[in-house]
């Protein structure tokens, strides 16, 4: 059997004062494992952002806002690097909590959760969130919902835009300012949804679960090309990728940041090559999955890519 080799692995070198982009380029010269995949992801993301004809999706799953990643997403929206955002309701809930002046706090995973519950503290691994934040969140949300006209119907994206218009900072606030639609197809699966249920007990307002699909799919039909950054998986990943099933071609660029395994059959760990079999990605699409903690890979991906755009 004759073996064929590509380029040789180079030993990475680090030095004081390196930029993030220079570090990622060193990882690319080594080219191995997820360091090499991260370098490929920066290459793809750079091409995607430089492509004026590409519709740019961003999928946000996992506890990213409690982990301090919300500011990165908000900045990308403000810089016009996101055309459509699809998020879990949980991330948007925590975005609102931060925007109304509450905070997530550093805690510990080695603690009695029973004692935390008795003290009114909610744990997200090593991040703590006091119940007081949800009291203020409920007051804010009920105030926003009270502005909805009785007997009216509103889409999820319009509802989120309304919420964002009442905030001064964060993901929803920046999206409202920029006119970037935020989609949350599983909004019921969040405190935003629970607060709406509470509101609906005494008010007659309908939130349409299907209204968003027309506008989103129209953008897909109009786009010459499309790209997606997928942080985690779940509903946002599928909602984004399935949007191209109705068009003649799939996504042209895709980067997935995940810590899940592909061999369990779940969508969150499924490779982007698997998505090609469904026609969600074109056969020629440039795509890569970077396995690891997104609180590490997302900042590196964004910082290195933005550095290249400024050259």
Short mmCIF file of C-alpha atoms in Angstrom, two decimals:
data_model
loop_
_atom_site.label_atom_id
_atom_site.label_comp_id
_atom_site.label_asym_id
_atom_site.label_seq_id
_atom_site.Cartn_x
_atom_site.Cartn_y
_atom_site.Cartn_z
CA UNK A 1 0.00 0.00 0.00
CA UNK A 2 1.39 3.36 -1.02
CA UNK A 3 0.81 6.20 1.43
CA UNK A 4 0.43 9.75 0.21
CA UNK A 5 1.13 12.75 2.33
CA UNK A 6 0.02 16.34 2.28
CA UNK A 7 2.08 19.19 3.73
CA UNK A 8 4.33 18.48 6.67
CA UNK A 9 3.22 19.39 10.19
CA UNK A 10 5.07 22.48 11.37
CA UNK A 11 5.83 23.05 15.02
CA UNK A 12 3.80 25.96 16.32
CA UNK A 13 5.66 28.86 17.89
CA UNK A 14 4.21 31.32 20.39
CA UNK A 15 5.77 34.54 21.62
CA UNK A 16 4.87 37.43 23.89
CA UNK A 17 2.70 40.06 22.24
CA UNK A 18 1.18 37.80 19.59
CA UNK A 19 -2.24 38.79 18.27
CA UNK A 20 -5.09 36.30 18.24
CA UNK A 21 -4.85 36.12 14.46
CA UNK A 22 -1.15 35.32 14.61
CA UNK A 23 -1.80 32.58 17.17
CA UNK A 24 -4.51 31.02 15.00
CA UNK A 25 -2.18 31.14 11.98
CA UNK A 26 0.42 29.25 14.02
CA UNK A 27 -2.22 26.64 14.81
CA UNK A 28 -2.90 26.44 11.09
CA UNK A 29 0.74 25.75 10.34
CA UNK A 30 0.64 22.91 12.83
CA UNK A 31 -2.69 21.99 11.25
CA UNK A 32 -3.65 19.20 13.63
CA UNK A 33 -6.80 18.31 15.50
CA UNK A 34 -9.13 21.11 16.56
CA UNK A 35 -6.41 23.74 16.40
CA UNK A 36 -6.20 23.05 12.68
CA UNK A 37 -9.99 23.05 12.42
CA UNK A 38 -10.13 26.44 14.14
CA UNK A 39 -7.74 27.86 11.54
CA UNK A 40 -9.95 26.44 8.78
CA UNK A 41 -12.99 27.98 10.48
CA UNK A 42 -11.35 31.41 10.42
CA UNK A 43 -10.61 30.97 6.72
CA UNK A 44 -14.23 30.11 6.01
CA UNK A 45 -15.65 32.85 8.23
CA UNK A 46 -13.43 35.45 6.59
CA UNK A 47 -14.61 34.41 3.13
CA UNK A 48 -18.22 34.45 4.31
CA UNK A 49 -17.99 37.95 5.78
CA UNK A 50 -16.20 39.30 2.69
CA UNK A 51 -18.91 37.86 0.42
CA UNK A 52 -21.39 40.70 -0.12
CA UNK A 53 -23.80 38.30 -1.84
CA UNK A 54 -23.98 35.89 1.10
CA UNK A 55 -26.89 35.93 3.56
CA UNK A 56 -25.27 35.53 6.98
CA UNK A 57 -27.00 33.41 9.63
CA UNK A 58 -25.89 33.01 13.24
CA UNK A 59 -27.21 30.21 15.47
CA UNK A 60 -26.90 30.57 19.23
CA UNK A 61 -27.42 27.56 21.50
CA UNK A 62 -26.12 26.58 24.90
CA UNK A 63 -25.71 28.82 27.92
CA UNK A 64 -23.64 31.38 26.04
CA UNK A 65 -25.00 34.60 27.56
CA UNK A 66 -24.56 33.40 31.16
CA UNK A 67 -21.03 32.43 30.11
CA UNK A 68 -20.22 35.96 28.98
CA UNK A 69 -20.48 35.43 25.21
CA UNK A 70 -23.52 37.66 24.61
CA UNK A 71 -21.41 40.75 24.08
CA UNK A 72 -19.62 39.12 21.15
CA UNK A 73 -22.93 38.39 19.43
CA UNK A 74 -24.23 41.90 20.12
CA UNK A 75 -21.06 43.39 18.64
CA UNK A 76 -21.34 41.24 15.50
CA UNK A 77 -24.90 42.49 15.01
CA UNK A 78 -23.82 46.12 15.46
CA UNK A 79 -20.98 45.61 12.97
CA UNK A 80 -23.48 44.22 10.43
CA UNK A 81 -21.88 40.77 10.37
CA UNK A 82 -25.18 39.00 11.17
CA UNK A 83 -28.21 39.24 8.88
CA UNK A 84 -30.44 36.78 10.75
CA UNK A 85 -30.05 35.45 14.28
CA UNK A 86 -31.66 32.25 15.53
CA UNK A 87 -31.40 31.66 19.26
CA UNK A 88 -32.71 29.58 22.08
CA UNK A 89 -35.17 31.33 24.35
CA UNK A 90 -32.83 30.75 27.29
CA UNK A 91 -30.04 32.86 25.79
CA UNK A 92 -32.49 35.67 25.07
CA UNK A 93 -33.89 35.44 28.59
CA UNK A 94 -30.42 35.89 30.05
CA UNK A 95 -29.74 38.67 27.55
CA UNK A 96 -32.76 40.57 28.89
CA UNK A 97 -31.69 39.89 32.48
CA UNK A 98 -28.30 41.47 31.80
CA UNK A 99 -29.84 44.38 29.88
CA UNK A 100 -32.18 45.38 32.72
CA UNK A 101 -29.23 45.68 35.09
CA UNK A 102 -29.05 42.25 36.69
CA UNK A 103 -25.95 40.10 36.60
CA UNK A 104 -24.72 36.54 36.47
CA UNK A 105 -22.09 35.80 39.10
CA UNK A 106 -19.04 33.56 39.34
CA UNK A 107 -19.76 30.59 41.55
CA UNK A 108 -18.65 26.99 41.80
CA UNK A 109 -19.74 23.62 40.48
CA UNK A 110 -18.61 22.02 43.75
CA UNK A 111 -21.47 23.16 45.92
CA UNK A 112 -24.68 21.85 47.47
CA UNK A 113 -27.46 22.58 44.99
CA UNK A 114 -30.01 21.90 47.70
CA UNK A 115 -28.49 24.71 49.74
CA UNK A 116 -28.42 26.98 46.69
CA UNK A 117 -32.13 26.35 46.15
CA UNK A 118 -32.85 27.21 49.78
CA UNK A 119 -30.84 30.44 49.35
CA UNK A 120 -32.68 31.39 46.15
CA UNK A 121 -29.71 30.90 43.83
CA UNK A 122 -29.85 29.16 40.44
CA UNK A 123 -26.73 27.40 39.12
CA UNK A 124 -25.49 27.11 35.52
CA UNK A 125 -22.40 24.96 36.07
CA UNK A 126 -20.07 27.48 37.79
CA UNK A 127 -22.27 30.54 37.24
CA UNK A 128 -24.84 31.69 39.80
CA UNK A 129 -28.02 33.68 39.15
CA UNK A 130 -30.10 34.89 42.12
CA UNK A 131 -33.90 34.66 42.08
CA UNK A 132 -34.05 38.44 42.44
CA UNK A 133 -33.07 38.69 38.78
CA UNK A 134 -36.16 36.77 37.74
CA UNK A 135 -38.38 39.01 39.86
CA UNK A 136 -37.10 42.05 37.97
CA UNK A 137 -37.31 40.09 34.71
CA UNK A 138 -40.99 39.30 35.36
CA UNK A 139 -41.75 42.96 36.06
CA UNK A 140 -40.05 44.04 32.85
CA UNK A 141 -41.63 41.37 30.68
CA UNK A 142 -45.15 41.95 31.96
CA UNK A 143 -44.70 45.66 31.35
CA UNK A 144 -43.67 44.96 27.73
CA UNK A 145 -46.48 42.47 27.15
CA UNK A 146 -49.01 44.95 28.53
CA UNK A 147 -48.40 47.17 25.49
CA UNK A 148 -49.72 44.49 23.10
CA UNK A 149 -53.20 45.39 21.83
CA UNK A 150 -55.98 43.08 22.96
CA UNK A 151 -57.08 40.67 20.23
CA UNK A 152 -53.91 41.22 18.19
CA UNK A 153 -51.59 38.64 16.61
CA UNK A 154 -47.83 39.05 16.60
CA UNK A 155 -44.97 36.96 15.25
CA UNK A 156 -42.16 35.75 17.49
CA UNK A 157 -39.62 37.92 15.67
CA UNK A 158 -41.81 41.01 16.06
CA UNK A 159 -42.33 40.21 19.73
CA UNK A 160 -38.56 39.96 20.24
CA UNK A 161 -38.08 43.19 18.33
CA UNK A 162 -40.57 44.86 20.67
CA UNK A 163 -38.64 43.57 23.69
CA UNK A 164 -35.35 44.75 22.18
CA UNK A 165 -36.74 48.21 21.51
CA UNK A 166 -37.29 48.60 25.26
CA UNK A 167 -33.68 47.74 26.10
CA UNK A 168 -30.53 49.84 25.88
CA UNK A 169 -27.93 47.09 25.54
CA UNK A 170 -27.47 43.45 24.62
CA UNK A 171 -28.34 41.17 21.74
CA UNK A 172 -32.02 42.06 21.40
CA UNK A 173 -31.32 45.78 21.77
CA UNK A 174 -28.67 45.77 19.02
CA UNK A 175 -30.87 43.65 16.77
CA UNK A 176 -33.77 46.08 17.18
CA UNK A 177 -31.52 49.05 16.36
CA UNK A 178 -30.01 47.34 13.32
CA UNK A 179 -33.26 45.87 12.01
CA UNK A 180 -31.85 42.35 12.28
CA UNK A 181 -34.60 39.76 12.79
CA UNK A 182 -34.19 37.45 15.76
CA UNK A 183 -35.92 34.10 15.44
CA UNK A 184 -36.67 31.86 18.40
CA UNK A 185 -38.81 28.94 17.18
CA UNK A 186 -38.85 27.30 20.62
CA UNK A 187 -39.59 30.44 22.60
CA UNK A 188 -42.07 28.51 24.78
CA UNK A 189 -39.04 26.64 26.13
CA UNK A 190 -37.82 29.66 28.13
CA UNK A 191 -38.73 32.16 30.82
CA UNK A 192 -39.83 34.52 28.06
CA UNK A 193 -42.38 31.88 27.09
CA UNK A 194 -43.46 31.26 30.66
CA UNK A 195 -43.97 34.97 31.20
CA UNK A 196 -46.09 35.12 28.06
CA UNK A 197 -48.20 32.21 29.33
CA UNK A 198 -48.75 34.12 32.56
CA UNK A 199 -49.76 37.21 30.58
CA UNK A 200 -52.11 35.16 28.39
CA UNK A 201 -54.17 34.07 31.39
CA UNK A 202 -55.77 37.51 31.53
CA UNK A 203 -55.17 38.85 28.00
CA UNK A 204 -56.11 37.81 24.48
CA UNK A 205 -53.01 38.16 22.31
CA UNK A 206 -51.83 35.46 19.91
CA UNK A 207 -48.16 34.79 19.23
CA UNK A 208 -47.96 33.13 15.82
CA UNK A 209 -45.44 30.30 15.70
CA UNK A 210 -45.42 30.11 11.88
CA UNK A 211 -45.47 33.75 10.76
CA UNK A 212 -41.68 34.07 10.88
CA UNK A 213 -41.09 31.34 8.32
CA UNK A 214 -42.33 33.33 5.32
CA UNK A 215 -39.97 36.25 5.84
CA UNK A 216 -37.04 34.00 6.60
CA UNK A 217 -37.59 31.79 3.57
CA UNK A 218 -38.08 34.79 1.31
CA UNK A 219 -34.62 36.00 2.32
CA UNK A 220 -33.25 32.54 1.49
CA UNK A 221 -34.86 32.51 -1.96
CA UNK A 222 -33.51 35.99 -2.71
CA UNK A 223 -29.95 35.29 -1.55
CA UNK A 224 -27.34 34.31 -4.13
CA UNK A 225 -25.33 32.55 -1.43
CA UNK A 226 -25.70 31.82 2.27
CA UNK A 227 -23.45 31.12 5.22
CA UNK A 228 -23.96 30.11 8.83
CA UNK A 229 -22.08 30.21 12.11
CA UNK A 230 -23.56 27.60 14.43
CA UNK A 231 -22.71 27.84 18.11
CA UNK A 232 -23.96 24.58 19.53
CA UNK A 233 -26.84 22.72 17.93
CA UNK A 234 -30.42 22.00 18.86
CA UNK A 235 -33.34 23.97 17.47
CA UNK A 236 -31.33 26.98 16.20
CA UNK A 237 -29.04 24.75 14.14
CA UNK A 238 -31.87 22.81 12.54
CA UNK A 239 -34.05 25.89 12.01
CA UNK A 240 -31.20 27.55 10.12
CA UNK A 241 -30.13 24.56 8.04
CA UNK A 242 -33.67 23.51 7.10
CA UNK A 243 -34.35 27.00 5.72
CA UNK A 244 -32.37 26.13 2.59
CA UNK A 245 -34.23 22.89 1.94
CA UNK A 246 -36.91 24.82 0.08
CA UNK A 247 -34.42 26.54 -2.23
CA UNK A 248 -32.48 25.12 -5.15
CA UNK A 249 -29.19 25.05 -3.26
CA UNK A 250 -27.93 24.74 0.30
CA UNK A 251 -25.51 26.76 2.35
CA UNK A 252 -22.19 27.76 0.79
CA UNK A 253 -20.31 28.44 4.04
CA UNK A 254 -20.77 26.82 7.44
CA UNK A 255 -18.84 26.73 10.70
CA UNK A 256 -20.03 24.67 13.65
CA UNK A 257 -18.68 25.06 17.18
CA UNK A 258 -19.77 22.14 19.33
CA UNK A 259 -18.71 19.88 22.15
CA UNK A 260 -21.09 17.06 21.22
CA UNK A 261 -20.27 13.72 19.60
CA UNK A 262 -21.52 12.75 16.14
CA UNK A 263 -21.80 9.01 16.81
CA UNK A 264 -24.82 9.35 19.12
CA UNK A 265 -27.05 10.44 16.24
CA UNK A 266 -28.09 13.76 17.77
CA UNK A 267 -28.24 16.92 15.69
CA UNK A 268 -26.02 18.91 18.04
CA UNK A 269 -23.08 16.62 17.33
CA UNK A 270 -23.91 15.80 13.71
CA UNK A 271 -21.17 16.72 11.26
CA UNK A 272 -21.75 19.31 8.58
CA UNK A 273 -20.90 16.65 6.01
CA UNK A 274 -23.98 14.80 7.22
CA UNK A 275 -25.98 17.95 6.40
CA UNK A 276 -24.80 17.65 2.78
CA UNK A 277 -26.73 14.38 2.46
CA UNK A 278 -29.92 16.34 3.20
CA UNK A 279 -29.07 19.07 0.71
CA UNK A 280 -28.69 21.61 3.51
CA UNK A 281 -25.16 22.35 2.33
CA UNK A 282 -24.09 22.44 -1.29
CA UNK A 283 -21.70 19.77 -2.47
CA UNK A 284 -19.04 22.45 -2.95
CA UNK A 285 -19.67 24.25 0.35
CA UNK A 286 -16.70 25.06 2.54
CA UNK A 287 -17.53 23.84 6.03
CA UNK A 288 -15.79 22.73 9.20
CA UNK A 289 -16.69 21.65 12.72
CA UNK A 290 -14.54 22.75 15.64
CA UNK A 291 -14.97 20.55 18.71
CA UNK A 292 -14.48 22.22 22.06
CA UNK A 293 -15.86 24.68 24.57
CA UNK A 294 -17.53 27.52 22.67
CA UNK A 295 -16.50 30.00 25.37
CA UNK A 296 -12.98 29.38 24.02
CA UNK A 297 -13.54 28.73 20.33
CA UNK A 298 -16.08 31.51 19.64
CA UNK A 299 -13.91 34.41 20.90
CA UNK A 300 -10.88 33.04 19.05
CA UNK A 301 -12.85 32.57 15.82
CA UNK A 302 -14.36 36.05 15.90
CA UNK A 303 -11.22 37.89 17.04
CA UNK A 304 -8.98 36.27 14.42
CA UNK A 305 -11.50 36.84 11.63
CA UNK A 306 -12.10 40.49 12.49
CA UNK A 307 -8.34 41.01 12.66
CA UNK A 308 -8.03 39.75 9.09
CA UNK A 309 -10.83 42.01 7.89
CA UNK A 310 -8.94 45.04 9.17
CA UNK A 311 -5.75 44.22 7.27
#
